[in-house]
Every structure is written in C-alpha cells, then in structure tokens.
Coordinates of C-alpha atoms and ligand atoms in Angstrom, one line a residue:
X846 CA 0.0 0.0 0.0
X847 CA 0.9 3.4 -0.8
X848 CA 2.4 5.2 2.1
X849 CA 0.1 8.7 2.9
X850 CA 2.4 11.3 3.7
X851 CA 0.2 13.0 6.0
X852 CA -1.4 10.7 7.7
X853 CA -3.6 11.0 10.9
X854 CA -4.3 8.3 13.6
X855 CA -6.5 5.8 13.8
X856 CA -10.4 7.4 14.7
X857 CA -9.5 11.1 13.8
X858 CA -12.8 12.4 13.0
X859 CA -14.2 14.1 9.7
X860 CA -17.0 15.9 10.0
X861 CA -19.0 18.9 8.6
X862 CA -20.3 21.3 10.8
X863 CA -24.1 22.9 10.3
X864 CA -26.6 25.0 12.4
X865 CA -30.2 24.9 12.9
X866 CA -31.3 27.9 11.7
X867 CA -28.8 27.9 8.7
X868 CA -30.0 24.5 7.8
X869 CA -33.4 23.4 8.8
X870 CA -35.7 26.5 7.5
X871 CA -38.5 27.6 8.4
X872 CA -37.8 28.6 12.4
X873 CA -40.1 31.3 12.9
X874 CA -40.0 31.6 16.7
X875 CA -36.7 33.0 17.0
X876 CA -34.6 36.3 17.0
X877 CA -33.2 35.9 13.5
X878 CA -36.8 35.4 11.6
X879 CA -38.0 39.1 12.8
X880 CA -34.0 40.1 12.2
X881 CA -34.6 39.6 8.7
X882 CA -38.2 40.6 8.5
X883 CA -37.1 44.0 9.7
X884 CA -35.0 44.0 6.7
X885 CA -31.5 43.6 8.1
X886 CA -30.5 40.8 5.6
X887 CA -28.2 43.0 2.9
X888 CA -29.0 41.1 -0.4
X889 CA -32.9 40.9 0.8
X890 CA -32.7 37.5 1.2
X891 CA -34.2 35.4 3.9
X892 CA -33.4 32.6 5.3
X893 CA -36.7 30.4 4.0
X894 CA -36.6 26.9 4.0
X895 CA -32.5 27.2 4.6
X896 CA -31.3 23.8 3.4
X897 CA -35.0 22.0 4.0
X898 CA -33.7 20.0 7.0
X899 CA -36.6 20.3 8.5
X900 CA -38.4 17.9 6.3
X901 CA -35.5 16.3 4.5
X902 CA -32.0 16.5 6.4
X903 CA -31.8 12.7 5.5
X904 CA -31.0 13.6 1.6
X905 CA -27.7 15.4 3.2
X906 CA -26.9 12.9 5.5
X907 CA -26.8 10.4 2.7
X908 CA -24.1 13.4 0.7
X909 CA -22.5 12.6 4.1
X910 CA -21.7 9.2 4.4
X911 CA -21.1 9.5 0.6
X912 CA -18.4 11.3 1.6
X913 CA -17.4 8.8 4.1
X914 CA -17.3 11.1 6.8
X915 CA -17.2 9.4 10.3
X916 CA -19.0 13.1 12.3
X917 CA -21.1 15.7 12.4
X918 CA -22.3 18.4 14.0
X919 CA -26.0 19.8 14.1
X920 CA -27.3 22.3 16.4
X921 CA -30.4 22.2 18.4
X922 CA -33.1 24.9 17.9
X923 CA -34.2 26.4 21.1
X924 CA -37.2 28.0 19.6
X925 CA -38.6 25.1 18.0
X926 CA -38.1 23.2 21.6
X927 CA -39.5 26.0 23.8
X928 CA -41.5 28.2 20.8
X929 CA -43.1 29.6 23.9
X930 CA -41.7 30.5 27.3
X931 CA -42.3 27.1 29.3
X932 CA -44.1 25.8 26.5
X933 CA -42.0 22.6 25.1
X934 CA -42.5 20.4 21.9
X935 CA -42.6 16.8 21.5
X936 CA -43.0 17.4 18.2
X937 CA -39.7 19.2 17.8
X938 CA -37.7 16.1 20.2
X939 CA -39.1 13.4 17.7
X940 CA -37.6 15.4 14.6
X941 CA -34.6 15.9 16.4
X942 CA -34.4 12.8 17.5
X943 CA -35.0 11.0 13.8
X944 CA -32.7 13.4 12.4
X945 CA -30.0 12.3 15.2
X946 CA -30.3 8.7 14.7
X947 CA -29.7 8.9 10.9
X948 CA -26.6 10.6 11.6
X949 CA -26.0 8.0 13.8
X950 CA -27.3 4.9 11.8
X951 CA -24.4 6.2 8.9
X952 CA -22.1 6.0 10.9
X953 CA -21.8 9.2 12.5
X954 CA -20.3 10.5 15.9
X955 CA -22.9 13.4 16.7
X956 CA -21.7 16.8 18.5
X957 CA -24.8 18.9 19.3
X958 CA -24.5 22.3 20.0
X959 CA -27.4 24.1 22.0
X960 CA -26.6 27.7 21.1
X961 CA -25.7 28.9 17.5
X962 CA -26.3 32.6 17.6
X963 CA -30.5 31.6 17.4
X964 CA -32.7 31.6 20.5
X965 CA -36.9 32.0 20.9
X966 CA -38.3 35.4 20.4
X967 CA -39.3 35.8 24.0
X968 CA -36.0 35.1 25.5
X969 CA -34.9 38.0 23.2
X970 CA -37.6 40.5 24.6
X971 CA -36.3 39.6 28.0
X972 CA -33.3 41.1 26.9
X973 CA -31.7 37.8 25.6
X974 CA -28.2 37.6 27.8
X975 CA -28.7 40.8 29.5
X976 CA -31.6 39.8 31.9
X977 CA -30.1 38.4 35.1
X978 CA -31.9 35.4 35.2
X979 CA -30.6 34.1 31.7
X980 CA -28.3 31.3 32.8
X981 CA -31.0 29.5 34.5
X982 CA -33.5 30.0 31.4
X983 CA -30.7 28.4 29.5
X984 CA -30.0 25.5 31.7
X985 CA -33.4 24.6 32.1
X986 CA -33.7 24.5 28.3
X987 CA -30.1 22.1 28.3
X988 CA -32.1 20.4 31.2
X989 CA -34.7 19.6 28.8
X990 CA -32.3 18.7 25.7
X991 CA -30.3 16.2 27.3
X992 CA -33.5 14.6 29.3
X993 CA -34.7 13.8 25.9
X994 CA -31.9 13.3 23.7
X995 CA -29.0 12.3 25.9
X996 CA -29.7 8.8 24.8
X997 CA -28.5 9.3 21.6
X998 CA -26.1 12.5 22.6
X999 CA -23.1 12.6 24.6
X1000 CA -20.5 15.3 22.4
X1001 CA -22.4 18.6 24.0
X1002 CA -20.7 22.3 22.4
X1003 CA -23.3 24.5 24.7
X1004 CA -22.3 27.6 22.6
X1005 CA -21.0 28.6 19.5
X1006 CA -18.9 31.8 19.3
X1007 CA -19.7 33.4 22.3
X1008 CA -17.1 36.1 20.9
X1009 CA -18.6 36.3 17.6
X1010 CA -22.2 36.6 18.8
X1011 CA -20.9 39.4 21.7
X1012 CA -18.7 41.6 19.0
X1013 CA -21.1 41.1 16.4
X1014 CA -24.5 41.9 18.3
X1015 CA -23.6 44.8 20.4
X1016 CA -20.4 46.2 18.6
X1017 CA -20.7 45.7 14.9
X1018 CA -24.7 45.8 15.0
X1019 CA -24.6 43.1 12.0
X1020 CA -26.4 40.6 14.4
X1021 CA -29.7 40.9 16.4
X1022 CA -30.1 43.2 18.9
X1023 CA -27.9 45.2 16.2
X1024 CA -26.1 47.6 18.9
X1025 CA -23.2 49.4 18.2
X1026 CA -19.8 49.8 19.6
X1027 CA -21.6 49.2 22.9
X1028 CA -18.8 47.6 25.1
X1029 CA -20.0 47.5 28.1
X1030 CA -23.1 45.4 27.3
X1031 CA -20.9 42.9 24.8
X1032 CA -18.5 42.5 27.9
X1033 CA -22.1 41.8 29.9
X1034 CA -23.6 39.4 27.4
X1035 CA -20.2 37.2 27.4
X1036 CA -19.5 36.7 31.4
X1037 CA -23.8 36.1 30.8
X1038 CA -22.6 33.3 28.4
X1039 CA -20.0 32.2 30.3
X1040 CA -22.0 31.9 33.4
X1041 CA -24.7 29.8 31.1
X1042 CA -22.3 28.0 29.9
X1043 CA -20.8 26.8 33.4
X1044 CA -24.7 26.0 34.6
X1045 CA -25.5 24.1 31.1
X1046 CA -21.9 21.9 32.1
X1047 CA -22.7 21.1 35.4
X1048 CA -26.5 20.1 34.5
X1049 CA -25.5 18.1 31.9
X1050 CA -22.9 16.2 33.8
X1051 CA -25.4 15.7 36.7
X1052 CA -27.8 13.9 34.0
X1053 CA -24.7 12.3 31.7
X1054 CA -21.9 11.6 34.2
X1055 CA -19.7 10.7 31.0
X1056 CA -21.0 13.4 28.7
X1057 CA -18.4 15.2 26.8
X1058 CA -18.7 19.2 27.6
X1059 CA -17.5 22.1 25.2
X1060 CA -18.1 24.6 23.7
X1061 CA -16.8 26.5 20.2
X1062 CA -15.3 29.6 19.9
X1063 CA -13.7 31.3 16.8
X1064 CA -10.3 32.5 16.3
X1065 CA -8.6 35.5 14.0
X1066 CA -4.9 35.8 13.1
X1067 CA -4.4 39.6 13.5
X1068 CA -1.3 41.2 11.8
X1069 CA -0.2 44.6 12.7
X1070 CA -0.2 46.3 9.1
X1071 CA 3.1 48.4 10.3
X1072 CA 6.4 47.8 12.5
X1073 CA 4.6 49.8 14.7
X1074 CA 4.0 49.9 19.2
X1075 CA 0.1 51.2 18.1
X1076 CA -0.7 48.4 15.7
X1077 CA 1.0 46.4 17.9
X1078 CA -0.9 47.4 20.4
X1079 CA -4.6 47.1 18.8
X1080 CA -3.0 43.6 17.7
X1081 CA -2.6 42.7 21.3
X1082 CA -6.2 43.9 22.8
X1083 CA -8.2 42.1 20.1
X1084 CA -6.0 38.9 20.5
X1085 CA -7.0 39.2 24.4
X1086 CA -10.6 40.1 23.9
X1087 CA -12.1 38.2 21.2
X1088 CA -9.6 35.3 20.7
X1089 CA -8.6 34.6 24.6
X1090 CA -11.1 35.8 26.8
X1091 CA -13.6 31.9 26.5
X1092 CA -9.9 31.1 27.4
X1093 CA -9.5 33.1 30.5
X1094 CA -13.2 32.6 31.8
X1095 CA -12.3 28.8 31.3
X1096 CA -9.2 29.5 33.3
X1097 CA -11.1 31.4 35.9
X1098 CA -8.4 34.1 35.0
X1099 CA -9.6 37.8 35.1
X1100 CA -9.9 39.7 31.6
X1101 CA -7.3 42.2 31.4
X1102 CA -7.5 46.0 32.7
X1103 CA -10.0 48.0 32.0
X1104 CA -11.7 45.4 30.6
X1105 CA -12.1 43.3 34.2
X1106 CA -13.9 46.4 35.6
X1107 CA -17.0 46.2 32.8
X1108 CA -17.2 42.0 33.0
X1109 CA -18.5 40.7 35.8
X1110 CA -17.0 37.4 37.7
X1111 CA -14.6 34.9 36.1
X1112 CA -15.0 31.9 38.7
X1113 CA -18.6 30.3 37.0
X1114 CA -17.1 28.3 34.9
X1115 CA -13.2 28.1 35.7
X1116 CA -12.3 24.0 34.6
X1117 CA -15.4 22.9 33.4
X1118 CA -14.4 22.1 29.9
X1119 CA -14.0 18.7 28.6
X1120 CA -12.9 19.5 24.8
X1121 CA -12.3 22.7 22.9
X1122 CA -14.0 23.8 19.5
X1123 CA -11.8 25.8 17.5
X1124 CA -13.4 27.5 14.5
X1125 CA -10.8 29.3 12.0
X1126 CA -11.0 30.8 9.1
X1127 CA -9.0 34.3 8.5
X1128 CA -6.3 36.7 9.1
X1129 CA -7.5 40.3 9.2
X1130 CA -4.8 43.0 9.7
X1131 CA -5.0 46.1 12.4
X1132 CA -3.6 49.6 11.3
X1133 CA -4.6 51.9 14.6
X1134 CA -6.3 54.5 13.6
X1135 CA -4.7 57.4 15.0
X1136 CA -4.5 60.8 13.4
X1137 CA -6.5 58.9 10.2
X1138 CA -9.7 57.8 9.3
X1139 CA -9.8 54.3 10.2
X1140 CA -9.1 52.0 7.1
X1141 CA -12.2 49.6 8.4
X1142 CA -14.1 49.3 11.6
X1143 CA -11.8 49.1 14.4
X1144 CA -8.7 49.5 12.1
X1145 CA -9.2 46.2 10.7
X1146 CA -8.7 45.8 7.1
X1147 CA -7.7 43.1 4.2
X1148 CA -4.7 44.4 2.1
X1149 CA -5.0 43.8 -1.7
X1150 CA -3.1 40.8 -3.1
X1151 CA -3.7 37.8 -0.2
X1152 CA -5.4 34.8 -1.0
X1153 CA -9.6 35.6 -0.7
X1154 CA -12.6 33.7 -1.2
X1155 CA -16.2 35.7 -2.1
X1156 CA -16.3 39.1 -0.7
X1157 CA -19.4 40.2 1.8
X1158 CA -21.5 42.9 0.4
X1159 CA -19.2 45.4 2.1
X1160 CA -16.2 44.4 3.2
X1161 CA -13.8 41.5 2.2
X1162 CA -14.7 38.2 4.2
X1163 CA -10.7 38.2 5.4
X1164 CA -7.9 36.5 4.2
X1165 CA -8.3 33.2 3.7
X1166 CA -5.5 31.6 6.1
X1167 CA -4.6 27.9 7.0
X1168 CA -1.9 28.8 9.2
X1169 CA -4.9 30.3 11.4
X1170 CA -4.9 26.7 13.1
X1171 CA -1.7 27.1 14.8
X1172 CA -1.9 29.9 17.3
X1173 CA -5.4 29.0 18.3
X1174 CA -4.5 25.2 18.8
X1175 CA -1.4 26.6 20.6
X1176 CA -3.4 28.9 22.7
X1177 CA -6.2 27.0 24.0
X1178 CA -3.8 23.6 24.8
X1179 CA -3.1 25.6 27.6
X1180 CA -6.7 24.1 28.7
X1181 CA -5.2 20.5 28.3
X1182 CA -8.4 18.9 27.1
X1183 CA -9.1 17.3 23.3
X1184 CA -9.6 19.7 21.2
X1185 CA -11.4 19.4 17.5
X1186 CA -11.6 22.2 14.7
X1187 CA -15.0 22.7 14.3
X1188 CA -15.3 24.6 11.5
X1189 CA -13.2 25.7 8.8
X1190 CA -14.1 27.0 5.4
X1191 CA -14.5 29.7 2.9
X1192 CA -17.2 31.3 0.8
X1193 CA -16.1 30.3 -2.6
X1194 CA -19.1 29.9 -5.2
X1195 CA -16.5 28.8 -7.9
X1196 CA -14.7 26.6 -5.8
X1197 CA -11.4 28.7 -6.7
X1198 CA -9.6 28.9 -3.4
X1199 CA -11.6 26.3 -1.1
X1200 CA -9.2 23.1 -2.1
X1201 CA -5.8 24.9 -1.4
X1202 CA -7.5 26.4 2.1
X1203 CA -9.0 22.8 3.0
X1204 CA -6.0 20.9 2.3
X1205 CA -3.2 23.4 3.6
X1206 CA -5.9 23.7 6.8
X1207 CA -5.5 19.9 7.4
X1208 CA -2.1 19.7 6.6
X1209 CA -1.5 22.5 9.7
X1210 CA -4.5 20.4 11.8
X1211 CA -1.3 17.5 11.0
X1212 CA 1.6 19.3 12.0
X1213 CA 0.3 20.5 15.4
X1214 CA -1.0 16.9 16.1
X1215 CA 2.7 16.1 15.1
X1216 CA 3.8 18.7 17.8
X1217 CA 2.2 17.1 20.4
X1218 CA -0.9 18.6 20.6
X1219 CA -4.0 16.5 21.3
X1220 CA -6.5 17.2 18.2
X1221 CA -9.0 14.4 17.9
X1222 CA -11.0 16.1 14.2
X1223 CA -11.6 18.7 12.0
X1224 CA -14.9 19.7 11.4
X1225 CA -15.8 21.5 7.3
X1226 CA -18.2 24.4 7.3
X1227 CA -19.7 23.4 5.6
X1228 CA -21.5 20.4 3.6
X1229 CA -24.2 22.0 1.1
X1230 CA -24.2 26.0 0.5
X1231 CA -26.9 27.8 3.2
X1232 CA -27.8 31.0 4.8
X1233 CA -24.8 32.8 6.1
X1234 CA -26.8 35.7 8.5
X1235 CA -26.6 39.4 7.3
X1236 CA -25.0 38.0 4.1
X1237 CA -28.1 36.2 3.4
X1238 CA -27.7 33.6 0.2
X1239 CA -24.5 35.7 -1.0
X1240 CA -21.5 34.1 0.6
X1241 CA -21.1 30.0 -0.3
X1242 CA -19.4 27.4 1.8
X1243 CA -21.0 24.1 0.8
X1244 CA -18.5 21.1 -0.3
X1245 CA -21.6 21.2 -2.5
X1246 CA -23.5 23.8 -4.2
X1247 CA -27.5 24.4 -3.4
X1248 CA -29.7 25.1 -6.2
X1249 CA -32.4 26.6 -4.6
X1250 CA -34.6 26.6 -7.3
X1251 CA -34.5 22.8 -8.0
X1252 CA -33.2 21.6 -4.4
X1253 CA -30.6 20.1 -6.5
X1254 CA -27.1 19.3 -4.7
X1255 CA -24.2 19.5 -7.3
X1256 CA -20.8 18.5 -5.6
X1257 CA -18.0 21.0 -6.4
X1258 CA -14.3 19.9 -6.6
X1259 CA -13.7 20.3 -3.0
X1260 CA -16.2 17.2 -2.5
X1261 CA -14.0 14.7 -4.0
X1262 CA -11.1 16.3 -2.6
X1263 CA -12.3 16.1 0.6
X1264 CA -13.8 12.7 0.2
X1265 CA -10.6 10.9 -0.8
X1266 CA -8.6 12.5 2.3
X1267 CA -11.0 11.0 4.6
X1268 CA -10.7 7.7 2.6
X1269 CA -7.4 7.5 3.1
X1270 CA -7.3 9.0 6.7
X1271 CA -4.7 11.2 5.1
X1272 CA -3.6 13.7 2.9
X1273 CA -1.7 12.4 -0.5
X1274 CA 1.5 13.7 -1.9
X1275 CA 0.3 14.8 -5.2
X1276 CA -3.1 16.5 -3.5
X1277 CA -0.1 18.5 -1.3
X1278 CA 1.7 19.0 -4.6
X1279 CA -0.9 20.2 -6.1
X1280 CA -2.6 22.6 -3.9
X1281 CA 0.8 23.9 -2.5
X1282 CA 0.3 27.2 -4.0
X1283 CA -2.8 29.8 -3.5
X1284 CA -4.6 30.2 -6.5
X1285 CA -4.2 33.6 -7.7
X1286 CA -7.4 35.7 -6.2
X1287 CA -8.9 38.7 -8.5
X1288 CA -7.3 41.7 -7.5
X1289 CA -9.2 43.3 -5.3
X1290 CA -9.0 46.5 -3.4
X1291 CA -7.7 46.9 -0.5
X1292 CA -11.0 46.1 1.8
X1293 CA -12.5 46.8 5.2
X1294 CA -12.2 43.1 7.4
X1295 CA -15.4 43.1 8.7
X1296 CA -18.8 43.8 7.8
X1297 CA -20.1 47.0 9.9
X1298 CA -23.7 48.5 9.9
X1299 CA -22.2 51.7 8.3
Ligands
BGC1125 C1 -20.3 30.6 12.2 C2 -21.2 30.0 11.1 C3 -20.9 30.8 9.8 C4 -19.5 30.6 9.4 C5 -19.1 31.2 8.1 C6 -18.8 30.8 11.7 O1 -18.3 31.9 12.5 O2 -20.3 29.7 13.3 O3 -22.5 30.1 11.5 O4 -21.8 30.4 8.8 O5 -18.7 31.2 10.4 O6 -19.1 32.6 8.2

C-alpha cells in the first residue's frame, strides 16, 4: 500500500459542521426570523426553507456518508423546543431525534451544540443575555435537551462563538439586537454566556456523568499592518478580547485591565471544559487609527493581493488563512483537554480557493497533532451551500452547491477532494503538490475586514 504522507491516527474524526437555523428553514419563533423581517438581511434574502432539513435532512446525510465522513455536527433549535416560554414540543424532540439517529445509523459521531447565535423570540424581549436570570432559562432549556436526547447524545458544544455573537451583536450591529460599539453590554452578554455555559456543564454532567462538555469559539490571526507599538498594540487587545477571553473565563483568570472592571466574575465556569472547538478561518490586519480615518471598523482591514474567497456585500470576508490553526491550537492547549476544529471554510461559489485552504488547513491540523498537541478532528463548514446571516444567500461554503430553485445538490471539486482525504485517513503527496500554492485571487481593493452597519 501506498504510504500517505500525511497521515492521521486511527479514529480522527471528519466531519462537517451545520446550524439549525442555517439549515433546517422555516424557524419562525426566534430572533433571527424578525432580524430579517425587519429588513436587516443585505442582499434581501431570507433565510426560508434554509437547506429544507426540516423535512428532509436525511437527503444530506446520505451526501454525508457519501463522503465517508465518520461526524457531524448539528445544532439544536431552542425556539422550535420552547417556541413559547415554558411551552415545550414533543414534536420538535421526535424530529430531532429521527434526524439524530440517521446521523448515527451512517455511521456518524454526533456533536450537538445548544446555542448557535439563534434563540426564541421571547427570550430576546427579555433582553436575551442581559436579563439576570438568563443562565438559569438556559440550563433549564439544556435540562430539557439532554433529558430527551441524551440517549442518543453525549459530544455537547453548549455555545457557538460566544465572541462572535458578543462583537457582532452589540459592537458591529450586524447581528440581532444590532447595537453598536456598545462595550459594556458585549462585555455583559459574554460573562452572561459564560455563566450559562458553566450552569449548562454542570446540569448536563449531573444527568450524563460521562458526557463530553465544550463549547466553540472562533479564532482571528491579527497582523499589525506596520512595525509599529500602536498596531502592535490594537493587535494585542483584540487577540486578548475576542480570541482569549472563552480562554481566560475557562481559566477562571480575570480579563485584562479595564476590561475586568466592565465583566462581571470569572470563577462560574473556571475548569469545566472537557474539549475545545476551535473555528478558523482568516487573518485580518490592524492599522490603529490614530490621526486617520480608520481604514475599516476598528482599524481592521484586508490588504489587496492575499489569498480571498467571495467578498461580503461590504467588506472583504478576510484572508483566507490555513496557518490560522496554529496559534489558536497553541493557545487553548493551555486548557489540556481534546480539542477538535469545528469549522473551517470559505465562501467560494467557484470553488477557486476552497481546495488549497481545505487541504493546507488539514495539513497544519497534522503538523500541530505532530507537535504534540491532542487534536482528535476537523470539522468542514460546511456540507451543502446555506444562509450565512446578514449576508443572506450571498457568501457559499458548501463542499456542494444548493440550487435553490430545483433543491438540487451538485458536488463541487472540493467534495472529491475532501472525500478521498477521509478515505485515506490522510492527505496524498500529489493533493499537497498540487494545492501547494494559493490560486491567484482577483485583484481586489484593499477592503475593510469586517462587515459593519455603516
Ligand atoms: C459561524 C457559522 C458561519 C461561518 C461562516 C462561523 O463563524 O459559526 O455560523 O456560517 O462562520 O461565516
């Protein structure tokens, strides 16, 4: 047999990561339905029938073990479980659960996360993370999830992105409640999320001694644009507050000065971790905007001439970066715990770029495992194309295209690609060979590197 050059070990896991809302459609109880209603989607688009999970996930579960991949992860849909404070559905826990158990019946290792950026519309008029007694709405609703499901669940990721849903919903505005540069309450929402999150571990652990507790949080490269002590500076805060703070609440470490004196206690959840999601993606650069107008929000921009996927209506998506993987596996294996890349990916419609960042993304997921540090899978965003938030149908990460019109699933390069890594449990010399170099990306303007509301 053909020796694999990069080869993992025996029960790495493949997967392809997914949400509710971005999949299922038709979730009309929660925050992101009257988001879009009120006409903050930028192409117009709304989310619909998503990726028609719903009624048909199986059809993409089948793409799935096509692809011989050996995990997945789903999300769970607050609002379709409690569409109505204390009101629960069976109807929703027998979807869930047939959905779950053909994951399971191809073959399929099953993380569930209980928070993707979606919750029910009256947790939101309560003032969603803000109201004091969110943790314990939260852990009655994990409560709930793992009395029903934890038969055929033990992989838990309580949140996604706590960072990403903080910056994005009360700094950037692009998410729902849509604040702006509101630091305070971001700073509120996430010791609120990391408070629910140390509730949701313990409760599940009192029901699933064994269960395996995480929770997924996204990581940026950022790059001082100068040789400069203020870039370097800006470089240094962001690094603390979106990329390390899950770390430091996990650590039961204070964030740093001034930013201690607007969060509120570190010690909920010090230790109770039992893996680490790491989603990466991008490296955006910082240029501090002293004395200038700011070359993006927050002095974050993309320079012209780095590898890119699809731009956002506004701003460029970021740079599209394997060597992301690195720092954050090196950061947060100062939790000691497993840790899996849970999403990685690129909005690509031509499938230009996605097969040199997939490939050179795994081939870094290899080296670090190499170095020592204990990575157990790596997770695709995503399988089939869906509805990426403010960017409505625009941006496209799917291994395989969605026609809308037709429902049709049409595999792009990347599928194959992807498919014969897994087969092999490895990556093959010529596939390295091949995608070695970055495809050349159009030459597009320097770019703000993030979308903002203005
Ligand atoms: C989010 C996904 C999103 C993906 C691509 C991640 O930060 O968890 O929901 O679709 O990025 O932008």
């Amino acid at each position: 047999m053909l020796a694999i050059p990069a080869s993992f070990p025996p029960g790495f896991l493949w997967g392809v990561s997914t949400s509710s809302h971005q999949f299922e459609g038709g979730n009309t109880f929660n925050q992101w339905y009257d988001w879009e209603r009120a006409g903050n989607i930028r192409t117009g688009d709304s989310c619909d029938l998503a990726c028609d999970w719903w009624t048909n996930a199986e059809r993409d579960l089948d793409l799935c073990a096509a692809l011989g991949l050996n995990a997945i992860r789903i999300s769970l849909e607050w609002s379709r479980l409690e569409p109505a404070y204390a009101h629960w559905s069976d109807a929703a826990v027998i979807r869930y659960r047939e959905i779950i158990r053909a994951a399971r019946n191809r073959g399929m290792r099953v993380f569930v996360t209980l928070h993707h950026f979606t919750h029910p519309r009256w947790f939101e008029a309560r003032g969603g993370f803000l109201n004091d007694n969110a943790h314990q709405l939260f852990r009655h609703y994990c409560k709930r999830a793992v009395r029903t499901l934890g038969d055929l669940v033990t992989d838990w990721v309580t949140f996604n992105e706590p960072n990403v849903y903080t910056a994005f919903g009360y700094l950037f505005g692009d998410f729902p409640p849509g604040r702006v540069n509101e630091l305070n309450s971001a700073l509120s929402v996430l010791s609120a999320i990391m408070r629910a999150h140390g509730e949701a571990y313990d409760e599940i652990h009192r029901q699933q001694p064994s269960a395996n507790v995480g929770i997924a949080v996204h990581y940026i490269a950022f790059e001082p644009a100068r040789d400069h002590v203020l870039d370097r500076q800006l470089v240094a805060t962001y690094d603390a507050l979106f990329n390390r703070s899950v770390l430091l609440y996990l650590q039961g470490e204070p964030l740093p000065l001034p930013f201690a004196m607007m969060a509120s206690a570190t010690h909920h959840c010090a230790g109770k971790i039992d893996f680490i999601g790491l989603n990466v993606y991008n490296r955006l650069y910082v240029r501090a905007p002293f004395g200038e107008k700011p070359v993006g929000p927050g002095g974050l921009y993309v320079p012209r001439g780095v590898p890119q996927g699809d731009s956002a209506t506004n701003s460029s998506y970021g740079e599209a970066c394997p060597r992301v993987v690195c720092p954050a596996v090196e950061a947060y294996s100062a939790l000691d715990r497993p840790i899996y890349v849970m999403e990685n990916g690129v909005p690509d419609h031509a499938d230009r770029i996605r097969p040199w960042l997939m490939v050179n993304s795994i081939k870094e997921v290899r080296r670090m495992w190499q170095q020592g540090h204990d990575i157990r899978g790596y997770f695709h965003w995503s399988l089939v194309d869906n509805f990426e938030w403010s960017e409505g149908w625009r941006l496209r990460f799917g291994l395989y295209e969605l026609d809308r019109t037709t429902g049709e699933r049409i595999a792009r390069p990347s599928a194959e690609i992807y498919r014969s890594i897994i087969a092999d449990n490895g990556i093959r010399r010529e596939t390295l060979e091949l995608w070695e170099n970055a495809p050349q990306s159009p030459e597009l303007d320097e770019m703000p590197g993030i979308s903002s509301t203005d």
